[in-house]
PDB file of C-alpha atoms in Angstrom:
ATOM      1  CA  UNK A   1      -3.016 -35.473  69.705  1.00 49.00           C
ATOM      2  CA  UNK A   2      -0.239 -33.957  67.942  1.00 53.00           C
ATOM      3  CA  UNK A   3      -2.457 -31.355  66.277  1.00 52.00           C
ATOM      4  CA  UNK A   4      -3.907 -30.499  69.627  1.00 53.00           C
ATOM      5  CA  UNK A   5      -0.179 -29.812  70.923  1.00 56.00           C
ATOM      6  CA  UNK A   6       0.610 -27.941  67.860  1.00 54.00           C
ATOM      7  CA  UNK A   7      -2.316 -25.770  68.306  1.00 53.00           C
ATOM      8  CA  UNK A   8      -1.953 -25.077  72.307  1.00 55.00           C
ATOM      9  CA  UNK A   9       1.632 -24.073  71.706  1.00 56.00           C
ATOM     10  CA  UNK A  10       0.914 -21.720  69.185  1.00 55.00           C
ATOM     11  CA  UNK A  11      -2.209 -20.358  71.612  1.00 52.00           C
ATOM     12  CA  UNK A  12      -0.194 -20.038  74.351  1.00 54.00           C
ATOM     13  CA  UNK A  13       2.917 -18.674  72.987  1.00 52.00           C
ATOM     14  CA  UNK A  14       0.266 -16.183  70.978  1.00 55.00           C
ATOM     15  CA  UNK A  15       3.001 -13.140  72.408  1.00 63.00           C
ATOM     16  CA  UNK A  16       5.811 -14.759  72.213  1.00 80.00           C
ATOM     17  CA  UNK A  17       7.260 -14.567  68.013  1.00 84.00           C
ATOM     18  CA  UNK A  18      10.250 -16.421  68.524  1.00 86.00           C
ATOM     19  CA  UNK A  19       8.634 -18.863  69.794  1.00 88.00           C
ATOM     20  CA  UNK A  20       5.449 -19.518  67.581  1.00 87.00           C
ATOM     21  CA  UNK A  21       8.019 -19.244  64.711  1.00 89.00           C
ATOM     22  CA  UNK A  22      10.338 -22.173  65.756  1.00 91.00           C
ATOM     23  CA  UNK A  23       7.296 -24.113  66.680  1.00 91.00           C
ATOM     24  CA  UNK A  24       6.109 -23.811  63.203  1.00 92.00           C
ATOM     25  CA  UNK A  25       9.664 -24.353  61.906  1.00 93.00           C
ATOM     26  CA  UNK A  26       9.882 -27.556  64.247  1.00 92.00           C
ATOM     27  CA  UNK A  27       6.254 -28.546  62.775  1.00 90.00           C
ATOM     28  CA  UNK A  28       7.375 -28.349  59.608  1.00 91.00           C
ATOM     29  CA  UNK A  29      10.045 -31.186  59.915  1.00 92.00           C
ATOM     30  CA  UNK A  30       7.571 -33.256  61.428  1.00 89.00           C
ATOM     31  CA  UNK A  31       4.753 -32.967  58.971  1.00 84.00           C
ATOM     32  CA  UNK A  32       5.172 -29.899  56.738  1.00 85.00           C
ATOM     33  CA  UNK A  33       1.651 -29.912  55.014  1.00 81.00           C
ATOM     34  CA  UNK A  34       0.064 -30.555  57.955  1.00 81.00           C
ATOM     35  CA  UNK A  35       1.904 -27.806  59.767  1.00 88.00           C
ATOM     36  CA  UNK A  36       0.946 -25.422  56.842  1.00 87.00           C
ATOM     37  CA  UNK A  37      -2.740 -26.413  57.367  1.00 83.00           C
ATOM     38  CA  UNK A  38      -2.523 -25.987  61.280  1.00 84.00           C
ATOM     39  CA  UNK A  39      -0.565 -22.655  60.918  1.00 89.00           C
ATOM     40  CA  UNK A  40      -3.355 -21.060  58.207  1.00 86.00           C
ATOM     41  CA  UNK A  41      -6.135 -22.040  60.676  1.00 81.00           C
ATOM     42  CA  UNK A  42      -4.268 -20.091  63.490  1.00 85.00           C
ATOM     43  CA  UNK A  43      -3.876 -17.002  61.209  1.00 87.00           C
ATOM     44  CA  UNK A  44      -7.303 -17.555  60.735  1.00 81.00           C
ATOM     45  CA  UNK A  45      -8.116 -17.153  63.933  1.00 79.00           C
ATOM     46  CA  UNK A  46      -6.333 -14.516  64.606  1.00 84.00           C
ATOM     47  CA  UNK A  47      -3.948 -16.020  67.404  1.00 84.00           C
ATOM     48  CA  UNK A  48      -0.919 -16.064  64.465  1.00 88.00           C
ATOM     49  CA  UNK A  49       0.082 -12.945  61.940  1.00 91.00           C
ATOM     50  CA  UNK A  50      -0.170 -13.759  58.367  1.00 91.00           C
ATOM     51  CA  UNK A  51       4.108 -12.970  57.668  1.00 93.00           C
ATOM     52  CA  UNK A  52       5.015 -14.445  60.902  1.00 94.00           C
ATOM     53  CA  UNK A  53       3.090 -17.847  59.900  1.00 93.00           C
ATOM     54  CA  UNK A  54       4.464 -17.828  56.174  1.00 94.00           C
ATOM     55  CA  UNK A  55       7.744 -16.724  56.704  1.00 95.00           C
ATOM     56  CA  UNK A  56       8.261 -19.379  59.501  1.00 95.00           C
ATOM     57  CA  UNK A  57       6.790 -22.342  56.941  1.00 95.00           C
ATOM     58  CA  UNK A  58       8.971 -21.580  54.075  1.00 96.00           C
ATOM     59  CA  UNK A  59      12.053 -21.634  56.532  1.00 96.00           C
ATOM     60  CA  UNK A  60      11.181 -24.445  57.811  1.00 96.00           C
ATOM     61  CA  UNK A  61      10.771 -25.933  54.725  1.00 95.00           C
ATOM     62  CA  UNK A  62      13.699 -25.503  52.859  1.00 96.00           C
ATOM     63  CA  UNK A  63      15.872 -26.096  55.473  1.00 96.00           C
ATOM     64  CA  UNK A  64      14.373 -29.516  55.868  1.00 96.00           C
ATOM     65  CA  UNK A  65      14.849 -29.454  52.182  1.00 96.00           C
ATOM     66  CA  UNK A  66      18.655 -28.520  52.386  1.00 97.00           C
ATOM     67  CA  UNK A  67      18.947 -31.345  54.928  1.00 96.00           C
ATOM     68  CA  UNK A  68      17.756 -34.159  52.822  1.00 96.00           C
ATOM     69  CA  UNK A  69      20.027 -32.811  50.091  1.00 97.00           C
ATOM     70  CA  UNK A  70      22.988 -32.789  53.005  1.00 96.00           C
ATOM     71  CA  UNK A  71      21.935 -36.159  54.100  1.00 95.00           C
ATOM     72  CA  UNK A  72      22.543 -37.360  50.399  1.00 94.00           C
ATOM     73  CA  UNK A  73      25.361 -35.693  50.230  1.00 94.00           C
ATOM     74  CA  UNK A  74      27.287 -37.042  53.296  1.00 93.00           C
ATOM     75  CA  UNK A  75      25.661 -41.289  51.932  1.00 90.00           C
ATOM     76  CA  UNK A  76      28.194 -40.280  49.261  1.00 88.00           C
ATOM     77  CA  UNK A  77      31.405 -39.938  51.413  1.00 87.00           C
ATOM     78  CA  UNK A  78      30.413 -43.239  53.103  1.00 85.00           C
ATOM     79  CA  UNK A  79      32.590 -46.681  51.962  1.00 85.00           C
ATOM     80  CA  UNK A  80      29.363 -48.663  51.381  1.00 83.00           C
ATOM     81  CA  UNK A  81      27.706 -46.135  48.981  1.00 78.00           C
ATOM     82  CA  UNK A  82      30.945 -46.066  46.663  1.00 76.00           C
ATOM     83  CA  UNK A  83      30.899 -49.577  46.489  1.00 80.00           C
ATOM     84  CA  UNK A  84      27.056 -49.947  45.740  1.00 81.00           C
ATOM     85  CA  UNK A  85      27.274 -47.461  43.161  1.00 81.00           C
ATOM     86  CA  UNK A  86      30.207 -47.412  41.086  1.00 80.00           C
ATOM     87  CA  UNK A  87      31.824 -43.905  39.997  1.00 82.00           C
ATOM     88  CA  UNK A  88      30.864 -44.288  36.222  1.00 85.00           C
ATOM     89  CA  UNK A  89      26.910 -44.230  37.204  1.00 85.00           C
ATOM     90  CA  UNK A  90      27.076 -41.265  39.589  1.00 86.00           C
ATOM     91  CA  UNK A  91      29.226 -39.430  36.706  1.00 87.00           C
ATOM     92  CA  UNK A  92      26.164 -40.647  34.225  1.00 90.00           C
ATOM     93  CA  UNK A  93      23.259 -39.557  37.063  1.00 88.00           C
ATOM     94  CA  UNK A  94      25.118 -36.209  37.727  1.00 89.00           C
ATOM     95  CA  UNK A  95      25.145 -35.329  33.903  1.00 92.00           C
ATOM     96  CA  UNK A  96      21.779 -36.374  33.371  1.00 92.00           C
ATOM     97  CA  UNK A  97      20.404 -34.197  36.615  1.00 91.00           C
ATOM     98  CA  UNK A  98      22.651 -30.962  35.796  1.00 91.00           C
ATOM     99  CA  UNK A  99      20.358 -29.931  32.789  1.00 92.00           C
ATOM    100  CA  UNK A 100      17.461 -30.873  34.587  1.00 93.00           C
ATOM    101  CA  UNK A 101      17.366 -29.689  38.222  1.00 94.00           C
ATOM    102  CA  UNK A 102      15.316 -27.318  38.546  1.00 94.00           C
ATOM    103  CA  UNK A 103      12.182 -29.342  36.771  1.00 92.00           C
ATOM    104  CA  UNK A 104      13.395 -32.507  39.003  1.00 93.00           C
ATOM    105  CA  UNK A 105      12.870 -30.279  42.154  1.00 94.00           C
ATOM    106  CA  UNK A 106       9.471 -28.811  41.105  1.00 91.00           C
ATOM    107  CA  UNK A 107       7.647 -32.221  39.815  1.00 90.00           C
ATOM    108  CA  UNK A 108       8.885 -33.897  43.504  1.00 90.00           C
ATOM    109  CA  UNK A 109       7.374 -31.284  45.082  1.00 89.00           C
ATOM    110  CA  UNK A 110       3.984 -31.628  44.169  1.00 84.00           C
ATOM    111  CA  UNK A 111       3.940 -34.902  43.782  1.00 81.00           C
ATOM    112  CA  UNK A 112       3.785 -37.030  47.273  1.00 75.00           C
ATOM    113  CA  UNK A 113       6.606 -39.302  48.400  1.00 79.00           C
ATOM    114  CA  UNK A 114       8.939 -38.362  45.641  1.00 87.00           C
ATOM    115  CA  UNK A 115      10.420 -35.209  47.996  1.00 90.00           C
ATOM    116  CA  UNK A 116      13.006 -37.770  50.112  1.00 91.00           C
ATOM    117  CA  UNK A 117      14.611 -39.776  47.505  1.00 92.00           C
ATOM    118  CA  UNK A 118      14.420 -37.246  45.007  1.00 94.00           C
ATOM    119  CA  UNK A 119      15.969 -34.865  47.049  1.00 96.00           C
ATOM    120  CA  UNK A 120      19.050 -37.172  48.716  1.00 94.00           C
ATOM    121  CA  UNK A 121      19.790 -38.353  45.418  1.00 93.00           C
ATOM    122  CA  UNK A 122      20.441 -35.106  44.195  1.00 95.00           C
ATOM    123  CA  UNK A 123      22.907 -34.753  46.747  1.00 94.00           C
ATOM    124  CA  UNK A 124      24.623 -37.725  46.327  1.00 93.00           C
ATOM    125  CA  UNK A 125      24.747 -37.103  43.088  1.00 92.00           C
ATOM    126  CA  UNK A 126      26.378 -33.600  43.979  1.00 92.00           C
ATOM    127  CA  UNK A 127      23.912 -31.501  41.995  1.00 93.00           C
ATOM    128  CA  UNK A 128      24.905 -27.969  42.019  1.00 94.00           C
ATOM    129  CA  UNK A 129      23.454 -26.647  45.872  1.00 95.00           C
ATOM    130  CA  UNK A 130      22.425 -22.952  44.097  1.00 95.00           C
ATOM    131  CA  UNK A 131      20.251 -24.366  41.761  1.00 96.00           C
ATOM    132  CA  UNK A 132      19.355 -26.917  43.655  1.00 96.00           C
ATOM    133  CA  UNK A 133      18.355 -24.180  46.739  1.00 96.00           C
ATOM    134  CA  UNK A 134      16.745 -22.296  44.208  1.00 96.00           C
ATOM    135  CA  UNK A 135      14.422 -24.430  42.638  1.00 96.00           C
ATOM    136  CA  UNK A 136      13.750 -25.885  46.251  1.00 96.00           C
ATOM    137  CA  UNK A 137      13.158 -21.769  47.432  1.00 96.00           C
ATOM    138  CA  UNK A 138      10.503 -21.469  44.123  1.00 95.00           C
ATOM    139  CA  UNK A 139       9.006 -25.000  44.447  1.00 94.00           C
ATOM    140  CA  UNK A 140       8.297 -24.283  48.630  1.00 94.00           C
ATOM    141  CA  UNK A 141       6.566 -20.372  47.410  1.00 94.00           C
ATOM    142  CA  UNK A 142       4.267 -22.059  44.850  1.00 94.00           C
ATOM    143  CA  UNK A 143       3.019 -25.143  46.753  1.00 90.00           C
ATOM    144  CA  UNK A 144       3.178 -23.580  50.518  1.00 91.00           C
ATOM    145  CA  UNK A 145       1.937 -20.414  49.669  1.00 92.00           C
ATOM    146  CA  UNK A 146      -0.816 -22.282  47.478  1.00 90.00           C
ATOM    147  CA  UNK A 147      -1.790 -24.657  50.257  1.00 87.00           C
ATOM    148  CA  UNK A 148      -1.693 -22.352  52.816  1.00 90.00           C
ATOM    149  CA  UNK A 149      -4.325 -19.666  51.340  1.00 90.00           C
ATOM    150  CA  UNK A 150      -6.878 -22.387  50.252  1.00 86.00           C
ATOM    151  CA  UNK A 151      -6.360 -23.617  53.595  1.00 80.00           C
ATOM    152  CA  UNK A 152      -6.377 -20.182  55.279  1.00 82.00           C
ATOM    153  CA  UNK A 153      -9.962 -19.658  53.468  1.00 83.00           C
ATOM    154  CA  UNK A 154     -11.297 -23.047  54.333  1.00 77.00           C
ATOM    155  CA  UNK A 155     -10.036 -22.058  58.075  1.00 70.00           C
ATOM    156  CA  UNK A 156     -12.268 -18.981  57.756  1.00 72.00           C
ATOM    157  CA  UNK A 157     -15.296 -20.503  56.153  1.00 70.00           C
ATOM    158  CA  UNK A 158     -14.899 -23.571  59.020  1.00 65.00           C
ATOM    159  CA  UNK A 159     -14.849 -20.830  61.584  1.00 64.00           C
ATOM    160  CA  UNK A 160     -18.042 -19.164  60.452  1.00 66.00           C
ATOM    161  CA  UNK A 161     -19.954 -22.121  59.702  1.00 61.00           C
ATOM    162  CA  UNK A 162     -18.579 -25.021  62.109  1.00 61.00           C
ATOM    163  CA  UNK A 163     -17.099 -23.208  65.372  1.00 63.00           C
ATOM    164  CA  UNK A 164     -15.894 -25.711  68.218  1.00 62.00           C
ATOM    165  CA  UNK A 165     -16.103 -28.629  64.796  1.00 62.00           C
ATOM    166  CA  UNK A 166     -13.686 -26.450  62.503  1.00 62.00           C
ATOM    167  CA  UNK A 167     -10.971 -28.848  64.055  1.00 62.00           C
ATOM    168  CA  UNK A 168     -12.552 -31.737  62.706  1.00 67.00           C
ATOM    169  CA  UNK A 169     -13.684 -30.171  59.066  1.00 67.00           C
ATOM    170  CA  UNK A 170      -9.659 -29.923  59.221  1.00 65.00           C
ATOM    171  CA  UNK A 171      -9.048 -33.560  59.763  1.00 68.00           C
ATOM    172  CA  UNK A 172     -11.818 -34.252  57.331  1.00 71.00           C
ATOM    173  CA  UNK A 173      -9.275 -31.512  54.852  1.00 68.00           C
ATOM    174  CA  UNK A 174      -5.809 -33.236  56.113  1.00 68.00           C
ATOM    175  CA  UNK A 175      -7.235 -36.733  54.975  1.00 73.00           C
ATOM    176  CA  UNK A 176      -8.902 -35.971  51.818  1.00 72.00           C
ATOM    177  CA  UNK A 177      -5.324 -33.802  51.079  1.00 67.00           C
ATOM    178  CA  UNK A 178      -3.802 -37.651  51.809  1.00 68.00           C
ATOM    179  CA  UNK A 179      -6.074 -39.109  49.593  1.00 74.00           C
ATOM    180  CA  UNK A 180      -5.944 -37.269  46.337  1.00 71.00           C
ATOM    181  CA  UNK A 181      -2.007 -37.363  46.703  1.00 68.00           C
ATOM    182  CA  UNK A 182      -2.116 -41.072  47.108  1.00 71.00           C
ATOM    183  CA  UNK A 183      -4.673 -41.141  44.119  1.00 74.00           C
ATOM    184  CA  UNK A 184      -2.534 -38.532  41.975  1.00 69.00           C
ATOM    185  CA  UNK A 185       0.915 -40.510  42.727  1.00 67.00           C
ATOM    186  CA  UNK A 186      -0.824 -43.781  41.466  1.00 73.00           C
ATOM    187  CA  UNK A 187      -2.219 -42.035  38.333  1.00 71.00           C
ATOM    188  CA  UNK A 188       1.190 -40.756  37.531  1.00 64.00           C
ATOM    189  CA  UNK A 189       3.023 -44.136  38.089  1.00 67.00           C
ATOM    190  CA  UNK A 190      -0.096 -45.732  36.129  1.00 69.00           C
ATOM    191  CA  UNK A 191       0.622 -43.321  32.993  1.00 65.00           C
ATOM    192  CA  UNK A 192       4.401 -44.227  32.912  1.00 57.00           C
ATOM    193  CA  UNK A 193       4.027 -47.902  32.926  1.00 56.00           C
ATOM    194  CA  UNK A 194       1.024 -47.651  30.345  1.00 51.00           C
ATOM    195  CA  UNK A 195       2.649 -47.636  26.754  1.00 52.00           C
TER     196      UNK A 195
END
């Protein structure tokens, strides 16, 4: 239902740039991959422009980004946070992220579930916002512009070859995206528990 909506509001507002672009920037703090998916297959056919789509996702994006770093940030300031986690451990956490920012922000992007506390930890932990933006600006260009051209060409090869079904070779796409994260995440937690 929500893809449905998604897609009608892009159709309809099809004139209207503002508008498509702060639907796809609203999509993408809903579900961002799944906004990215919906967005290629309306470039694909041809009711979206290419820039329009792509600079609206990576907006989108980082600002959500940039919020979950904010909304780690502010947990800090709060009474019950200082007294869960003494001073001495965020000084230890902040030293250990400050070398390593940039490669903390990159591996939780790709790999599912780790975007939320990786990223609200960093700003509790006060990690330096520039790098931090940075690395979350470089991270969003590889793995959105990534998704969204594999899922631009499977848009145009679902087009061609399924028509009125392309919507449903998409779910089929969305869940099997779901799946190898899920399978990828447990492989990775696996190999560091494995000796």
């Amino acid at each position: 239902m929500i893809v449905t909506e998604f897609v009608n509001l892009l159709a309809v507002e099809a004139g209207a740039k503002p508008l498509q672009a702060a639907i796809i920037v609203g999509g993408t703090f809903i579900l961002e991959d799944a906004a990215t998916l919906l967005a290629a297959m309306q470039v694909a056919s041809g009711a979206l422009s290419l820039p329009l789509a792509l600079a609206s996702l990576y907006t989108g994006i980082v600002l959500g980004d940039l919020g979950l770093y904010g909304l780690g940030w502010l947990s800090a300031t709060h009474p019950w946070a200082k007294r869960l986690i003494p001073s001495a451990r965020r000084d230890l956490g902040r030293e250990w992220v400050r070398p390593r920012i940039f490669y903390v922000v990159l591996v939780s992007r790709f790999v599912p579930g780790l975007r939320l506390p990786t990223y609200t930890t960093l700003g509790f932990l006060r990690a330096h916002l520039g790098k931090f933006t940075l690395a979350a600006i470089g991270a969003t260009l590889i793995w959105t512009s990534g998704l969204f051209f594999v899922s631009l060409k499977l848009g145009l090869v679902m087009m061609r070859y399924l028509g009125a079904w392309r919507w449903a070779g998409l779910g089929v796409f969305l869940i099997v995206l779901v799946v190898v994260g899920r399978v990828a995440t447990r492989l990775y937690n696996n190999k560091r528990i494995t000796p």
